[in-house]
PDB file of C-alpha atoms in Angstrom:
ATOM      1  CA  UNK A 285       0.000   0.000   0.000  1.00 87.00           C
ATOM      2  CA  UNK A 286       1.407   3.341  -1.005  1.00 95.00           C
ATOM      3  CA  UNK A 287       0.193   6.916  -1.190  1.00 97.00           C
ATOM      4  CA  UNK A 288       2.127   9.547  -3.092  1.00 97.00           C
ATOM      5  CA  UNK A 289       1.209  13.221  -2.950  1.00 96.00           C
ATOM      6  CA  UNK A 290       2.144  15.760  -5.585  1.00 96.00           C
ATOM      7  CA  UNK A 291       1.241  19.273  -6.633  1.00 97.00           C
ATOM      8  CA  UNK A 292       2.461  21.392  -3.753  1.00 95.00           C
ATOM      9  CA  UNK A 293       4.399  24.593  -4.245  1.00 97.00           C
ATOM     10  CA  UNK A 294       4.542  28.319  -3.680  1.00 98.00           C
ATOM     11  CA  UNK A 295       1.586  30.504  -4.592  1.00 98.00           C
ATOM     12  CA  UNK A 296       0.441  34.022  -3.815  1.00 98.00           C
ATOM     13  CA  UNK A 297      -2.572  34.650  -1.633  1.00 98.00           C
ATOM     14  CA  UNK A 298      -5.746  34.305  -3.660  1.00 98.00           C
ATOM     15  CA  UNK A 299      -4.175  31.757  -5.968  1.00 98.00           C
ATOM     16  CA  UNK A 300      -4.920  28.090  -6.535  1.00 98.00           C
ATOM     17  CA  UNK A 301      -3.141  24.771  -6.278  1.00 98.00           C
ATOM     18  CA  UNK A 302      -4.136  21.243  -7.152  1.00 98.00           C
ATOM     19  CA  UNK A 303      -2.863  18.426  -4.953  1.00 98.00           C
ATOM     20  CA  UNK A 304      -2.988  14.805  -6.070  1.00 98.00           C
ATOM     21  CA  UNK A 305      -2.799  11.646  -4.004  1.00 98.00           C
ATOM     22  CA  UNK A 306      -1.987   8.586  -6.089  1.00 97.00           C
ATOM     23  CA  UNK A 307      -2.849   5.298  -4.417  1.00 96.00           C
ATOM     24  CA  UNK A 308      -1.296   1.941  -5.215  1.00 95.00           C
ATOM     25  CA  UNK A 309      -1.737  -1.477  -3.697  1.00 93.00           C
ATOM     26  CA  UNK A 310      -5.441  -0.969  -3.072  1.00 90.00           C
ATOM     27  CA  UNK A 311      -8.476   0.487  -4.776  1.00 89.00           C
ATOM     28  CA  UNK A 312     -10.318   3.580  -3.663  1.00 88.00           C
ATOM     29  CA  UNK A 313     -13.569   1.600  -3.663  1.00 87.00           C
ATOM     30  CA  UNK A 314     -12.372  -0.059  -0.451  1.00 91.00           C
ATOM     31  CA  UNK A 315     -10.673   2.879   1.234  1.00 94.00           C
ATOM     32  CA  UNK A 316     -11.559   6.373   2.277  1.00 95.00           C
ATOM     33  CA  UNK A 317      -9.031   9.144   1.748  1.00 96.00           C
ATOM     34  CA  UNK A 318      -8.499  12.233   3.841  1.00 98.00           C
ATOM     35  CA  UNK A 319      -6.229  15.207   3.471  1.00 98.00           C
ATOM     36  CA  UNK A 320      -4.493  16.551   6.541  1.00 98.00           C
ATOM     37  CA  UNK A 321      -2.091  19.411   7.000  1.00 98.00           C
ATOM     38  CA  UNK A 322       0.486  20.272   9.596  1.00 98.00           C
ATOM     39  CA  UNK A 323       2.633  23.232  10.512  1.00 98.00           C
ATOM     40  CA  UNK A 324       5.606  22.980  12.855  1.00 95.00           C
ATOM     41  CA  UNK A 325       4.604  22.948  16.483  1.00 96.00           C
ATOM     42  CA  UNK A 326       0.946  22.219  15.784  1.00 96.00           C
ATOM     43  CA  UNK A 327      -1.139  19.073  15.599  1.00 97.00           C
ATOM     44  CA  UNK A 328      -2.036  17.541  12.278  1.00 97.00           C
ATOM     45  CA  UNK A 329      -5.347  19.024  11.133  1.00 97.00           C
ATOM     46  CA  UNK A 330      -8.016  17.352   9.027  1.00 98.00           C
ATOM     47  CA  UNK A 331      -8.753  19.308   5.854  1.00 98.00           C
ATOM     48  CA  UNK A 332     -11.039  17.160   3.721  1.00 98.00           C
ATOM     49  CA  UNK A 333     -12.363  13.626   3.386  1.00 98.00           C
ATOM     50  CA  UNK A 334     -13.809  11.421   0.695  1.00 96.00           C
ATOM     51  CA  UNK A 335     -15.310   8.030   1.309  1.00 93.00           C
ATOM     52  CA  UNK A 336     -18.310   5.920   0.284  1.00 87.00           C
ATOM     53  CA  UNK A 337     -19.505   8.637  -2.037  1.00 88.00           C
ATOM     54  CA  UNK A 338     -19.506  11.391   0.549  1.00 92.00           C
ATOM     55  CA  UNK A 339     -17.209  14.331   1.142  1.00 96.00           C
ATOM     56  CA  UNK A 340     -16.461  16.471   4.143  1.00 97.00           C
ATOM     57  CA  UNK A 341     -14.458  19.608   4.801  1.00 98.00           C
ATOM     58  CA  UNK A 342     -12.995  21.470   7.708  1.00 98.00           C
ATOM     59  CA  UNK A 343     -14.791  24.723   8.348  1.00 98.00           C
ATOM     60  CA  UNK A 344     -11.679  26.724   7.543  1.00 97.00           C
ATOM     61  CA  UNK A 345     -11.574  25.453   3.950  1.00 98.00           C
ATOM     62  CA  UNK A 346     -15.236  24.899   3.143  1.00 98.00           C
ATOM     63  CA  UNK A 347     -16.188  26.719  -0.016  1.00 98.00           C
ATOM     64  CA  UNK A 348     -12.560  27.072  -1.102  1.00 98.00           C
ATOM     65  CA  UNK A 349     -11.318  23.480  -1.352  1.00 98.00           C
ATOM     66  CA  UNK A 350     -12.878  20.654  -3.333  1.00 98.00           C
ATOM     67  CA  UNK A 351     -12.028  16.973  -3.032  1.00 98.00           C
ATOM     68  CA  UNK A 352     -12.654  14.592  -5.907  1.00 97.00           C
ATOM     69  CA  UNK A 353     -11.901  11.004  -6.818  1.00 95.00           C
ATOM     70  CA  UNK A 354     -10.635   9.704 -10.144  1.00 93.00           C
ATOM     71  CA  UNK A 355     -11.303   5.982  -9.892  1.00 90.00           C
ATOM     72  CA  UNK A 356      -9.752   5.277 -13.273  1.00 92.00           C
ATOM     73  CA  UNK A 357      -6.437   6.682 -12.036  1.00 94.00           C
ATOM     74  CA  UNK A 358      -6.919   5.566  -8.415  1.00 94.00           C
ATOM     75  CA  UNK A 359      -6.200   9.158  -7.437  1.00 96.00           C
ATOM     76  CA  UNK A 360      -7.779  11.678  -5.097  1.00 97.00           C
ATOM     77  CA  UNK A 361      -7.456  15.346  -5.950  1.00 98.00           C
ATOM     78  CA  UNK A 362      -7.710  18.326  -3.636  1.00 98.00           C
ATOM     79  CA  UNK A 363      -8.405  21.495  -5.594  1.00 98.00           C
ATOM     80  CA  UNK A 364      -7.529  24.502  -3.471  1.00 98.00           C
ATOM     81  CA  UNK A 365      -8.668  27.982  -4.432  1.00 98.00           C
ATOM     82  CA  UNK A 366      -8.637  31.421  -2.781  1.00 98.00           C
ATOM     83  CA  UNK A 367      -5.599  30.346  -0.844  1.00 98.00           C
ATOM     84  CA  UNK A 368      -4.611  32.239   2.272  1.00 98.00           C
ATOM     85  CA  UNK A 369      -1.263  32.483   4.072  1.00 98.00           C
ATOM     86  CA  UNK A 370      -2.760  30.440   6.904  1.00 97.00           C
ATOM     87  CA  UNK A 371      -3.169  27.536   4.477  1.00 98.00           C
ATOM     88  CA  UNK A 372       0.622  27.200   4.461  1.00 98.00           C
ATOM     89  CA  UNK A 373       1.515  23.712   5.717  1.00 98.00           C
ATOM     90  CA  UNK A 374       2.718  20.286   4.722  1.00 98.00           C
ATOM     91  CA  UNK A 375      -0.253  18.463   3.267  1.00 98.00           C
ATOM     92  CA  UNK A 376      -0.635  14.720   3.680  1.00 98.00           C
ATOM     93  CA  UNK A 377      -3.113  12.264   2.278  1.00 98.00           C
ATOM     94  CA  UNK A 378      -4.122   9.285   4.379  1.00 98.00           C
ATOM     95  CA  UNK A 379      -6.230   6.171   3.873  1.00 96.00           C
ATOM     96  CA  UNK A 380      -8.454   4.034   6.077  1.00 95.00           C
ATOM     97  CA  UNK A 381     -10.911   1.254   5.452  1.00 92.00           C
ATOM     98  CA  UNK A 382     -14.066   2.785   4.002  1.00 88.00           C
ATOM     99  CA  UNK A 383     -16.151   0.828   6.515  1.00 87.00           C
ATOM    100  CA  UNK A 384     -14.418   2.511   9.443  1.00 82.00           C
ATOM    101  CA  UNK A 385     -16.959   4.413  11.494  1.00 76.00           C
ATOM    102  CA  UNK A 386     -16.750   7.598  13.466  1.00 81.00           C
ATOM    103  CA  UNK A 387     -15.422  11.005  12.615  1.00 92.00           C
ATOM    104  CA  UNK A 388     -12.937  11.571   9.824  1.00 96.00           C
ATOM    105  CA  UNK A 389     -10.670  14.176  11.368  1.00 96.00           C
ATOM    106  CA  UNK A 390      -8.551  12.049  13.679  1.00 96.00           C
ATOM    107  CA  UNK A 391      -5.125  11.100  12.291  1.00 97.00           C
ATOM    108  CA  UNK A 392      -4.890   8.036  14.533  1.00 95.00           C
ATOM    109  CA  UNK A 393      -7.739   6.422  12.587  1.00 95.00           C
ATOM    110  CA  UNK A 394      -5.722   6.246   9.355  1.00 96.00           C
ATOM    111  CA  UNK A 395      -3.447   3.305   8.633  1.00 94.00           C
ATOM    112  CA  UNK A 396      -1.628   4.595   5.579  1.00 96.00           C
ATOM    113  CA  UNK A 397       0.038   7.930   4.916  1.00 98.00           C
ATOM    114  CA  UNK A 398       1.847   9.658   2.114  1.00 97.00           C
ATOM    115  CA  UNK A 399       5.130  11.481   2.528  1.00 97.00           C
ATOM    116  CA  UNK A 400       3.585  14.954   2.400  1.00 97.00           C
ATOM    117  CA  UNK A 401       3.870  17.897   0.040  1.00 98.00           C
ATOM    118  CA  UNK A 402       4.656  21.478   1.025  1.00 98.00           C
ATOM    119  CA  UNK A 403       2.174  24.223   0.274  1.00 98.00           C
ATOM    120  CA  UNK A 404       3.341  27.791   0.859  1.00 98.00           C
ATOM    121  CA  UNK A 405       1.039  30.766   0.384  1.00 98.00           C
ATOM    122  CA  UNK A 406       2.698  34.163   0.365  1.00 98.00           C
ATOM    123  CA  UNK A 407       0.916  37.331   1.400  1.00 95.00           C
TER     124      UNK A 407
END
């Protein structure tokens, strides 16, 4: 099982970035994917989730970020728009069994993680 993120970079405030999470070793039909982000000294924060046909977002990104699944490519995309300096972080994708119950925003509930990709938003 492997998750590989890509698409991070440096962007000005108000700009957009598209993050991809390519999954291998399993199919997205069986797993839910979440995006988390982390800045130094802070806990990892749930950003968005996709599983069993449903999506969820943290309040801080709702209306600006969109998560989508490309089953043909076994990839989950996080489209980020209207970026703010406070969105600056390392972004990780994570996977858990789609049948796993409970909330989606707890990192401990995810068995598989990517290596992370840096997103920097300048003011």
